Amino acid sequence: EAGVTQFPSHSVIEKGQTVTLRCDPISGHDNLYWYRRVMGKEIKFLLHFVKESKQDESGMPNNRFLAERTGGTYSTLKVQPAELEDSGVYFCASSQKTSGETYEQYFGPGTRLTVT
Amino acid sequence: DAKTTQPNSMESNEEEPVHLPCNHSTISGTDYIHWYRQLPSQGPEYVIHGLTSNVNNRMASLAIAEDRKSSTLILHRATLRDAAVYYCILSYSGAGSYQLTFGKGTKLSVIP
């Protein structure tokens, strides 16, 4: 079974440009999460999709970030315009439909974003 | 959010058991205790989780204190591949979300 995949693995852009990150969850996983680790900080939650709906976007830092999940399959995270402080590693994770009690989140390898 | 406290770093000799502690004195009755680890240059990886009883799986064991205010992740025989940052995380289910709140974790070094 294929794991969570993310594309690209590394992106270098200039301040003010736009970047789109993609995540393909494990097939059949309804839940999809985005996290990020910016330099020197801890991994932080960004948002959570259940199928195509945003369940929780409390971690999104500002309106320069836009996440979508077309048809409840893959997800994209767009940063427009990118700022220097957006540099870091962006992780995607997925999990099966939860029973409301327990779950395991499977993480992708991350996309390293560098804004210069 | 419920908080956890872990030592910044620990060392272990290869093929010896490792006990990674975690304090979570403000845990609520419905919080699950999760452990994830992150190997260098990889995404976090699920290790184990539990609620009240001790748990075992192929990767590790989780020992939970009777009052649930602390827990210990046990790696029975450390290998070089177990060198990673280990995160003890309490589940958060506000508004139906299951976000994981990562702290600084414990960096485990395994000595050959």
mmCIF file of C-alpha atoms in Angstrom:
data_model
loop_
_atom_site.group_PDB
_atom_site.id
_atom_site.type_symbol
_atom_site.label_atom_id
_atom_site.label_comp_id
_atom_site.label_asym_id
_atom_site.label_seq_id
_atom_site.Cartn_x
_atom_site.Cartn_y
_atom_site.Cartn_z
ATOM 1 C CA GLU A 1 0.000 0.000 0.000
ATOM 2 C CA ALA A 2 1.355 3.392 -0.996
ATOM 3 C CA GLY A 3 1.928 5.864 1.788
ATOM 4 C CA VAL A 4 1.209 9.570 1.893
ATOM 5 C CA THR A 5 3.051 11.336 -0.886
ATOM 6 C CA GLN A 6 3.916 15.004 -1.202
ATOM 7 C CA PHE A 7 5.109 17.047 -4.123
ATOM 8 C CA PRO A 8 7.486 18.727 -4.569
ATOM 9 C CA SER A 9 10.026 17.520 -2.056
ATOM 10 C CA HIS A 10 11.730 20.887 -2.119
ATOM 11 C CA SER A 11 10.731 24.277 -3.468
ATOM 12 C CA VAL A 12 12.765 27.469 -3.592
ATOM 13 C CA ILE A 13 10.891 30.645 -4.468
ATOM 14 C CA GLU A 14 11.347 34.366 -4.102
ATOM 15 C CA LYS A 15 9.409 36.501 -1.704
ATOM 16 C CA GLY A 16 6.133 37.572 -3.283
ATOM 17 C CA GLN A 17 5.817 34.545 -5.544
ATOM 18 C CA THR A 18 3.188 31.846 -5.329
ATOM 19 C CA VAL A 19 3.781 28.212 -4.484
ATOM 20 C CA THR A 20 1.405 25.266 -4.479
ATOM 21 C CA LEU A 21 2.119 22.160 -2.469
ATOM 22 C CA ARG A 22 0.364 18.910 -3.173
ATOM 23 C CA CYS A 23 -0.505 15.981 -0.930
ATOM 24 C CA ASP A 24 -1.866 12.600 -1.935
ATOM 25 C CA PRO A 25 -3.219 10.749 1.084
ATOM 26 C CA ILE A 26 -3.443 7.018 1.544
ATOM 27 C CA SER A 27 -6.285 5.683 -0.573
ATOM 28 C CA GLY A 28 -9.513 5.514 1.365
ATOM 29 C CA HIS A 29 -8.473 7.901 4.106
ATOM 30 C CA ASP A 30 -11.190 10.475 4.677
ATOM 31 C CA ASN A 31 -9.111 12.642 7.001
ATOM 32 C CA LEU A 32 -6.305 14.787 5.705
ATOM 33 C CA TYR A 33 -4.163 17.148 7.751
ATOM 34 C CA TRP A 34 -1.573 19.803 7.032
ATOM 35 C CA TYR A 35 1.181 20.677 9.500
ATOM 36 C CA ARG A 36 4.337 22.721 9.222
ATOM 37 C CA ARG A 37 7.584 23.281 11.041
ATOM 38 C CA VAL A 38 9.153 26.661 10.591
ATOM 39 C CA MET A 39 12.798 27.206 11.462
ATOM 40 C CA GLY A 40 13.615 26.361 15.055
ATOM 41 C CA LYS A 41 10.008 25.845 16.047
ATOM 42 C CA GLU A 42 7.808 22.893 16.806
ATOM 43 C CA ILE A 43 5.556 21.147 14.315
ATOM 44 C CA LYS A 44 2.274 23.048 14.204
ATOM 45 C CA PHE A 45 -1.149 22.024 12.968
ATOM 46 C CA LEU A 46 -2.590 24.020 10.078
ATOM 47 C CA LEU A 47 -5.882 22.426 9.118
ATOM 48 C CA HIS A 48 -7.936 19.261 8.876
ATOM 49 C CA PHE A 49 -10.154 18.039 6.033
ATOM 50 C CA VAL A 50 -12.816 15.399 6.302
ATOM 51 C CA LYS A 51 -13.309 14.335 2.721
ATOM 52 C CA GLU A 52 -13.627 17.621 0.825
ATOM 53 C CA SER A 53 -14.812 19.703 3.793
ATOM 54 C CA LYS A 54 -12.650 21.756 6.106
ATOM 55 C CA GLN A 55 -13.262 20.388 9.583
ATOM 56 C CA ASP A 56 -10.804 22.624 11.415
ATOM 57 C CA GLU A 57 -8.697 25.418 9.961
ATOM 58 C CA SER A 58 -7.800 27.037 13.262
ATOM 59 C CA GLY A 59 -4.075 26.692 12.614
ATOM 60 C CA MET A 60 -3.954 28.551 9.308
ATOM 61 C CA PRO A 61 -1.670 31.536 9.956
ATOM 62 C CA ASN A 62 -3.328 34.095 7.669
ATOM 63 C CA ASN A 63 -5.249 34.552 4.451
ATOM 64 C CA ARG A 64 -2.158 34.092 2.301
ATOM 65 C CA PHE A 65 -2.656 30.361 2.801
ATOM 66 C CA LEU A 66 -5.388 28.540 0.902
ATOM 67 C CA ALA A 67 -6.020 24.808 1.188
ATOM 68 C CA GLU A 68 -8.295 22.777 -1.014
ATOM 69 C CA ARG A 69 -9.181 19.141 -1.329
ATOM 70 C CA THR A 70 -10.779 18.449 -4.662
ATOM 71 C CA GLY A 71 -13.321 15.624 -4.598
ATOM 72 C CA GLY A 72 -12.046 14.469 -1.250
ATOM 73 C CA THR A 73 -8.908 12.979 -2.734
ATOM 74 C CA TYR A 74 -5.644 14.899 -3.036
ATOM 75 C CA SER A 75 -5.129 18.265 -1.387
ATOM 76 C CA THR A 76 -3.241 21.405 -2.321
ATOM 77 C CA LEU A 77 -1.879 24.140 -0.108
ATOM 78 C CA LYS A 78 -1.222 27.427 -1.873
ATOM 79 C CA VAL A 79 0.826 30.227 -0.411
ATOM 80 C CA GLN A 80 0.251 33.555 -2.156
ATOM 81 C CA PRO A 81 2.243 35.746 -1.849
ATOM 82 C CA ALA A 82 5.001 33.913 -0.036
ATOM 83 C CA GLU A 83 6.901 35.672 2.741
ATOM 84 C CA LEU A 84 10.285 34.870 4.251
ATOM 85 C CA GLU A 85 8.694 33.558 7.449
ATOM 86 C CA ASP A 86 6.836 30.898 5.456
ATOM 87 C CA SER A 87 10.063 28.964 4.994
ATOM 88 C CA GLY A 88 9.968 25.580 6.647
ATOM 89 C CA VAL A 89 8.835 22.013 6.131
ATOM 90 C CA TYR A 90 5.185 21.346 5.336
ATOM 91 C CA PHE A 91 3.846 17.932 6.276
ATOM 92 C CA CYS A 92 0.676 16.263 5.171
ATOM 93 C CA ALA A 93 -0.926 13.405 7.078
ATOM 94 C CA SER A 94 -3.968 11.227 6.593
ATOM 95 C CA SER A 95 -6.020 8.909 8.725
ATOM 96 C CA GLN A 96 -8.960 6.592 8.280
ATOM 97 C CA LYS A 97 -12.445 7.622 9.184
ATOM 98 C CA THR A 98 -12.375 7.939 12.949
ATOM 99 C CA SER A 99 -14.690 6.330 15.411
ATOM 100 C CA GLY A 100 -14.444 9.475 17.468
ATOM 101 C CA GLU A 101 -11.992 7.892 19.830
ATOM 102 C CA THR A 102 -8.739 6.708 18.349
ATOM 103 C CA TYR A 103 -6.776 7.215 15.193
ATOM 104 C CA GLU A 104 -3.338 6.993 13.709
ATOM 105 C CA GLN A 105 -2.072 9.683 11.437
ATOM 106 C CA TYR A 106 0.256 8.661 8.631
ATOM 107 C CA PHE A 107 2.624 11.398 7.583
ATOM 108 C CA GLY A 108 4.234 12.146 4.281
ATOM 109 C CA PRO A 109 7.917 13.004 3.933
ATOM 110 C CA GLY A 110 7.220 16.719 3.797
ATOM 111 C CA THR A 111 7.887 19.551 1.370
ATOM 112 C CA ARG A 112 10.758 21.827 2.267
ATOM 113 C CA LEU A 113 9.844 25.385 1.267
ATOM 114 C CA THR A 114 12.540 28.012 1.075
ATOM 115 C CA VAL A 115 11.523 31.618 0.463
ATOM 116 C CA THR A 116 14.397 33.928 -0.465
ATOM 117 C CA ASP B 1 -4.638 22.060 25.217
ATOM 118 C CA ALA B 2 -3.294 19.497 27.620
ATOM 119 C CA LYS B 3 0.491 19.741 27.876
ATOM 120 C CA THR B 4 3.216 17.144 28.095
ATOM 121 C CA THR B 5 6.724 17.361 29.526
ATOM 122 C CA GLN B 6 9.593 15.252 28.218
ATOM 123 C CA PRO B 7 13.364 15.302 28.724
ATOM 124 C CA ASN B 8 15.162 17.089 25.922
ATOM 125 C CA SER B 9 17.489 14.202 25.183
ATOM 126 C CA MET B 10 18.411 10.675 26.182
ATOM 127 C CA GLU B 11 21.078 8.176 25.245
ATOM 128 C CA SER B 12 20.950 4.428 25.004
ATOM 129 C CA ASN B 13 23.330 1.688 24.061
ATOM 130 C CA GLU B 14 22.397 -0.430 21.114
ATOM 131 C CA GLU B 15 20.417 -3.583 21.949
ATOM 132 C CA GLU B 16 19.517 -2.330 25.420
ATOM 133 C CA PRO B 17 16.011 -1.333 26.549
ATOM 134 C CA VAL B 18 15.042 2.336 26.545
ATOM 135 C CA HIS B 19 12.456 3.974 28.776
ATOM 136 C CA LEU B 20 11.256 7.349 27.534
ATOM 137 C CA PRO B 21 9.227 9.228 30.168
ATOM 138 C CA CYS B 22 6.416 11.708 29.675
ATOM 139 C CA ASN B 23 4.537 13.767 32.256
ATOM 140 C CA HIS B 24 1.016 14.956 31.540
ATOM 141 C CA SER B 25 -0.396 16.045 34.884
ATOM 142 C CA THR B 26 -3.295 17.997 33.321
ATOM 143 C CA ILE B 27 -4.585 15.123 31.226
ATOM 144 C CA SER B 28 -8.367 14.886 31.028
ATOM 145 C CA GLY B 29 -10.356 11.703 31.354
ATOM 146 C CA THR B 30 -10.986 11.387 27.623
ATOM 147 C CA ASP B 31 -7.479 12.216 26.379
ATOM 148 C CA TYR B 32 -5.573 9.454 24.649
ATOM 149 C CA ILE B 33 -1.800 9.303 24.994
ATOM 150 C CA HIS B 34 -0.034 9.056 21.657
ATOM 151 C CA TRP B 35 3.618 8.581 20.799
ATOM 152 C CA TYR B 36 5.089 9.529 17.477
ATOM 153 C CA ARG B 37 8.688 9.660 16.401
ATOM 154 C CA GLN B 38 10.521 11.529 13.701
ATOM 155 C CA LEU B 39 13.615 10.107 12.107
ATOM 156 C CA PRO B 40 16.029 12.535 10.463
ATOM 157 C CA SER B 41 14.675 14.048 7.238
ATOM 158 C CA GLN B 42 11.386 12.147 7.468
ATOM 159 C CA GLY B 43 7.847 12.916 8.503
ATOM 160 C CA PRO B 44 6.584 11.891 11.936
ATOM 161 C CA GLU B 45 5.750 8.221 12.352
ATOM 162 C CA TYR B 46 3.079 6.746 14.609
ATOM 163 C CA VAL B 47 4.466 4.495 17.355
ATOM 164 C CA ILE B 48 1.717 3.621 19.817
ATOM 165 C CA HIS B 49 -1.233 5.018 21.736
ATOM 166 C CA GLY B 50 -3.267 4.150 24.803
ATOM 167 C CA LEU B 51 -5.947 5.380 27.178
ATOM 168 C CA THR B 52 -5.668 3.668 30.549
ATOM 169 C CA SER B 53 -4.190 0.219 30.166
ATOM 170 C CA ASN B 54 -0.669 -0.661 29.137
ATOM 171 C CA VAL B 55 -0.326 -1.356 25.434
ATOM 172 C CA ASN B 56 2.061 -3.419 23.341
ATOM 173 C CA ASN B 57 2.671 -3.523 19.613
ATOM 174 C CA ARG B 58 5.448 -4.643 17.338
ATOM 175 C CA MET B 59 7.334 -1.393 17.768
ATOM 176 C CA ALA B 60 7.107 -0.642 21.462
ATOM 177 C CA SER B 61 5.221 -0.836 24.733
ATOM 178 C CA LEU B 62 3.375 1.945 26.497
ATOM 179 C CA ALA B 63 3.146 1.916 30.269
ATOM 180 C CA ILE B 64 0.545 4.296 31.701
ATOM 181 C CA ALA B 65 0.537 5.306 35.357
ATOM 182 C CA GLU B 66 -2.546 4.435 37.336
ATOM 183 C CA ASP B 67 -3.432 8.124 37.804
ATOM 184 C CA ARG B 68 -2.654 8.721 34.101
ATOM 185 C CA LYS B 69 -0.466 11.703 34.930
ATOM 186 C CA SER B 70 2.572 10.098 33.377
ATOM 187 C CA SER B 71 3.491 7.428 30.879
ATOM 188 C CA THR B 72 6.591 5.664 29.601
ATOM 189 C CA LEU B 73 7.402 4.507 26.112
ATOM 190 C CA ILE B 74 9.502 1.373 26.205
ATOM 191 C CA LEU B 75 11.687 0.229 23.335
ATOM 192 C CA HIS B 76 12.714 -3.281 24.276
ATOM 193 C CA ARG B 77 15.929 -3.416 22.268
ATOM 194 C CA ALA B 78 17.196 -0.168 20.856
ATOM 195 C CA THR B 79 18.666 -0.281 17.374
ATOM 196 C CA LEU B 80 20.489 2.416 15.463
ATOM 197 C CA ARG B 81 17.319 2.929 13.451
ATOM 198 C CA ASP B 82 15.509 3.979 16.624
ATOM 199 C CA ALA B 83 17.575 7.162 16.861
ATOM 200 C CA ALA B 84 14.914 9.832 16.452
ATOM 201 C CA VAL B 85 12.932 12.530 18.219
ATOM 202 C CA TYR B 86 10.100 10.970 20.204
ATOM 203 C CA TYR B 87 6.944 12.951 20.845
ATOM 204 C CA CYS B 88 4.415 12.281 23.573
ATOM 205 C CA ILE B 89 1.102 13.826 22.525
ATOM 206 C CA LEU B 90 -2.312 14.031 24.132
ATOM 207 C CA SER B 91 -5.218 13.869 21.762
ATOM 208 C CA TYR B 92 -7.274 16.970 21.182
ATOM 209 C CA SER B 93 -10.731 16.580 19.858
ATOM 210 C CA GLY B 94 -12.166 20.054 19.994
ATOM 211 C CA ALA B 95 -14.982 20.551 17.505
ATOM 212 C CA GLY B 96 -14.405 17.120 16.013
ATOM 213 C CA SER B 97 -10.851 17.797 14.926
ATOM 214 C CA TYR B 98 -8.060 15.449 15.828
ATOM 215 C CA GLN B 99 -5.084 17.673 15.433
ATOM 216 C CA LEU B 100 -1.831 16.573 17.019
ATOM 217 C CA THR B 101 -0.060 19.117 19.200
ATOM 218 C CA PHE B 102 3.683 18.466 19.004
ATOM 219 C CA GLY B 103 6.050 19.658 21.687
ATOM 220 C CA LYS B 104 9.830 19.594 21.565
ATOM 221 C CA GLY B 105 10.030 15.861 22.168
ATOM 222 C CA THR B 106 12.959 13.763 23.374
ATOM 223 C CA LYS B 107 15.911 13.289 21.090
ATOM 224 C CA LEU B 108 17.084 9.706 21.486
ATOM 225 C CA SER B 109 20.648 8.865 20.565
ATOM 226 C CA VAL B 110 21.629 5.213 20.198
ATOM 227 C CA ILE B 111 25.261 4.354 20.778
ATOM 228 C CA PRO B 112 26.667 1.402 18.818
#
